XYZ file of C-alpha atoms in Angstrom:
263
model
C 162.925 118.967 163.184
C 162.618 116.575 160.257
C 159.724 114.420 159.154
C 158.943 111.560 161.512
C 156.404 108.786 161.958
C 155.029 107.793 165.339
C 152.172 105.719 166.754
C 150.114 106.930 169.700
C 148.585 104.423 172.081
C 146.630 105.018 175.263
C 146.818 108.563 176.651
C 149.338 110.828 174.891
C 150.137 114.299 176.268
C 151.834 117.207 174.479
C 153.358 119.876 176.729
C 154.350 123.327 175.618
C 153.900 124.852 172.217
C 153.712 122.469 169.276
C 152.313 122.126 165.764
C 150.838 118.875 164.487
C 149.781 118.193 160.893
C 148.372 114.824 159.904
C 145.489 112.759 158.565
C 143.079 110.951 160.867
C 141.742 107.641 159.500
C 139.232 105.231 160.930
C 137.517 105.701 164.325
C 139.505 108.488 165.992
C 138.900 110.453 169.190
C 140.972 113.532 170.046
C 140.685 115.366 173.394
C 142.178 118.857 173.562
C 143.141 120.817 176.716
C 140.630 123.196 178.227
C 143.041 126.149 178.018
C 145.007 127.639 175.163
C 144.161 128.284 171.533
C 143.264 125.610 168.989
C 143.709 126.494 165.322
C 142.040 124.114 162.859
C 143.172 124.250 159.252
C 141.534 121.067 157.940
C 139.464 118.142 159.141
C 138.007 114.877 157.922
C 134.320 115.126 157.032
C 132.087 112.043 156.981
C 129.165 111.647 154.595
C 126.708 108.864 153.782
C 125.468 107.927 150.316
C 122.648 105.469 149.568
C 122.686 103.535 146.282
C 119.470 101.780 145.164
C 119.589 99.042 142.541
C 116.578 97.585 140.706
C 118.435 96.083 137.724
C 121.506 93.838 137.648
C 124.923 95.436 137.186
C 128.162 96.317 138.998
C 128.705 98.297 142.182
C 131.842 100.455 142.300
C 132.541 102.148 145.648
C 132.600 105.920 145.828
C 135.944 107.585 146.459
C 136.712 107.631 150.179
C 134.287 104.846 151.097
C 135.423 103.369 154.415
C 132.657 100.819 154.961
C 129.121 100.153 153.752
C 125.916 98.316 154.656
C 124.699 96.023 151.879
C 121.016 95.034 151.925
C 119.758 92.328 149.518
C 116.217 90.983 148.879
C 115.200 88.130 146.541
C 112.256 88.197 144.119
C 108.696 87.413 145.193
C 106.696 84.415 143.991
C 103.787 84.702 141.559
C 100.191 84.038 142.568
C 98.418 80.906 141.338
C 95.891 80.893 138.504
C 92.377 79.425 138.426
C 90.471 77.434 135.834
C 86.744 77.752 135.188
C 84.853 74.956 136.929
C 81.764 73.375 135.400
C 78.289 74.150 136.700
C 78.284 76.167 139.943
C 81.856 75.445 140.969
C 84.274 78.087 142.254
C 88.041 78.131 142.659
C 90.583 80.254 144.549
C 94.364 80.031 144.190
C 97.155 80.604 146.700
C 99.326 83.718 146.976
C 103.056 83.797 146.269
C 105.706 83.840 149.000
C 108.158 86.700 149.473
C 111.905 86.645 148.853
C 114.408 86.337 151.689
C 116.435 89.331 152.898
C 120.053 89.552 154.096
C 122.264 92.455 155.117
C 125.777 92.949 156.445
C 128.509 95.548 157.013
C 131.581 95.413 154.762
C 134.813 97.386 154.678
C 136.348 98.928 151.571
C 138.802 96.024 151.530
C 135.918 93.510 151.530
C 134.311 95.217 148.534
C 137.496 95.762 146.556
C 137.429 97.500 143.185
C 133.827 96.456 142.424
C 131.192 93.796 142.996
C 128.884 92.346 140.333
C 125.296 91.880 141.495
C 122.076 90.267 140.255
C 118.522 91.422 140.973
C 116.165 88.449 141.260
C 113.195 88.524 138.892
C 109.640 88.385 140.194
C 107.886 85.039 139.770
C 105.511 84.741 136.805
C 101.771 84.601 137.419
C 99.822 81.353 137.288
C 97.763 81.035 134.098
C 94.054 80.740 133.321
C 94.544 76.970 133.185
C 95.010 76.920 136.961
C 98.794 76.624 137.024
C 101.010 77.395 140.019
C 102.830 80.720 140.053
C 106.549 80.905 139.310
C 109.337 81.076 141.894
C 111.078 84.418 142.361
C 114.706 84.748 141.338
C 117.707 84.881 143.679
C 119.363 88.240 144.317
C 123.159 87.998 144.620
C 125.814 90.525 145.627
C 129.186 89.223 144.451
C 130.368 86.322 146.596
C 129.303 88.148 149.767
C 125.497 87.743 149.915
C 123.018 85.397 148.241
C 119.261 85.499 148.856
C 116.474 83.252 147.542
C 113.151 83.968 145.859
C 109.695 83.156 147.206
C 107.773 80.186 145.816
C 104.670 80.604 143.685
C 101.152 80.124 145.029
C 99.383 76.870 144.119
C 96.926 77.026 141.238
C 93.401 75.626 141.382
C 91.651 73.473 138.765
C 88.797 72.007 140.786
C 86.268 72.903 143.454
C 84.942 71.075 146.488
C 82.466 71.805 149.267
C 85.348 73.410 151.179
C 88.993 73.418 150.242
C 92.089 75.490 150.831
C 94.743 75.971 148.162
C 98.222 76.442 149.607
C 100.177 79.656 149.280
C 103.803 79.589 148.204
C 106.546 79.238 150.824
C 108.808 82.178 151.579
C 112.350 82.125 150.263
C 114.789 80.224 152.490
C 117.229 82.287 154.547
C 120.144 83.400 152.406
C 123.869 83.503 153.116
C 126.017 86.397 154.271
C 128.180 87.479 157.173
C 125.421 89.526 158.811
C 121.685 89.007 159.293
C 119.862 86.445 157.112
C 116.058 86.374 157.271
C 113.730 84.006 155.348
C 110.780 85.291 153.341
C 107.147 84.948 154.431
C 104.626 82.454 152.978
C 101.699 83.524 150.824
C 98.167 83.048 152.151
C 96.028 80.099 150.991
C 93.099 80.503 148.632
C 89.725 78.960 149.414
C 86.696 77.612 147.556
C 83.149 77.376 148.894
C 81.091 75.423 146.414
C 81.090 72.451 144.067
C 79.594 71.343 140.797
C 76.216 71.034 142.492
C 76.415 73.571 145.319
C 76.730 77.287 144.641
C 79.192 79.273 146.671
C 82.030 81.715 146.448
C 85.795 81.700 146.474
C 88.674 83.960 147.423
C 92.351 83.952 146.618
C 95.313 84.014 148.936
C 97.175 87.307 149.314
C 100.801 87.627 148.290
C 103.280 87.642 151.155
C 104.760 90.974 152.224
C 108.531 91.265 151.979
C 110.914 93.185 154.241
C 109.500 96.218 152.417
C 105.832 95.068 152.821
C 103.517 95.409 149.791
C 102.221 91.910 148.921
C 99.358 91.677 146.383
C 95.933 91.779 148.048
C 93.665 88.716 147.918
C 90.511 88.910 145.772
C 87.016 87.386 145.631
C 85.654 85.698 142.514
C 85.683 86.594 139.753
C 88.951 88.571 139.780
C 92.503 88.191 138.550
C 95.347 88.208 141.055
C 97.164 91.423 141.988
C 100.889 91.888 141.502
C 103.215 92.416 144.447
C 104.079 96.088 144.853
C 107.015 96.332 147.265
C 110.394 94.799 146.298
C 110.470 91.040 146.840
C 106.770 90.700 147.713
C 104.457 87.990 146.370
C 101.552 88.315 143.951
C 98.088 87.193 144.987
C 96.195 84.302 143.440
C 93.105 84.675 141.264
C 89.565 83.578 142.104
C 87.169 82.209 139.475
C 83.560 81.159 139.012
C 82.215 78.563 136.599
C 82.148 81.262 133.918
C 85.686 82.599 134.340
C 89.301 81.466 134.050
C 91.742 83.988 135.486
C 95.458 84.416 136.023
C 97.312 85.272 139.228
C 99.409 88.321 140.044
C 103.147 88.500 139.326
C 105.715 88.617 142.111
C 107.782 91.777 142.577
C 111.487 91.773 141.586
C 114.180 91.820 144.246
C 116.138 94.841 145.426
C 119.633 95.785 146.562
C 120.788 98.865 148.462
C 124.307 99.904 149.464
C 124.646 102.564 152.175
C 128.165 103.975 151.980
C 130.014 105.804 154.752
C 132.623 108.065 153.210
C 135.534 110.022 154.676
C 136.868 112.939 152.628
């Protein structure tokens, strides 16, 4: 009749009248008989909470968190810039690559008291001098997950009868105990014309990230367009002989933590 501790394994049967009071933790399945009366005075209730992070900081688990899914994306690369070309020349720059994405499931013990995290910055845009866009920053979640940023699109400072200007590579696959996916490359820009032959040019589009949203490519004369979705690349600019234009910036990275809580 006193307090006691016991462990149930396999199939456990209770016969006759009895009263049981306890706390169920972790994955638990209870099968009750088809006859008789079941009185429930309390029960564990599971809830899910999604945390979204766009700036660097610290993640502290909610009370009762049992496990969580951590999703991390690196910053996107910036689009290349274009320089005005003499006479009838045209130039089109490449689009920036997208950041890599990793996700994994972690227990409360894995997370501990808290985890510091960093949101990768978006890559800077290429300038009106035809420079290459900047590489996106790495997004990091403690020592558990590290992702990489996308590379910037190549800038363009000259024109030829036909040329393609490379887009930036996607961020290399990151590290983590779950799924690690690389980013996507930006599209190349193109030029159709030279100092003596009129033509047109178009820029490469920024690569979409896991969340889509890369900057759209443009025709001359237009500046590049910034990436819109987290971790996406900015597009390159496209210029004529009378214009020098900058690319679009890459979008910053992103981190989400989906908590599963038992109260």
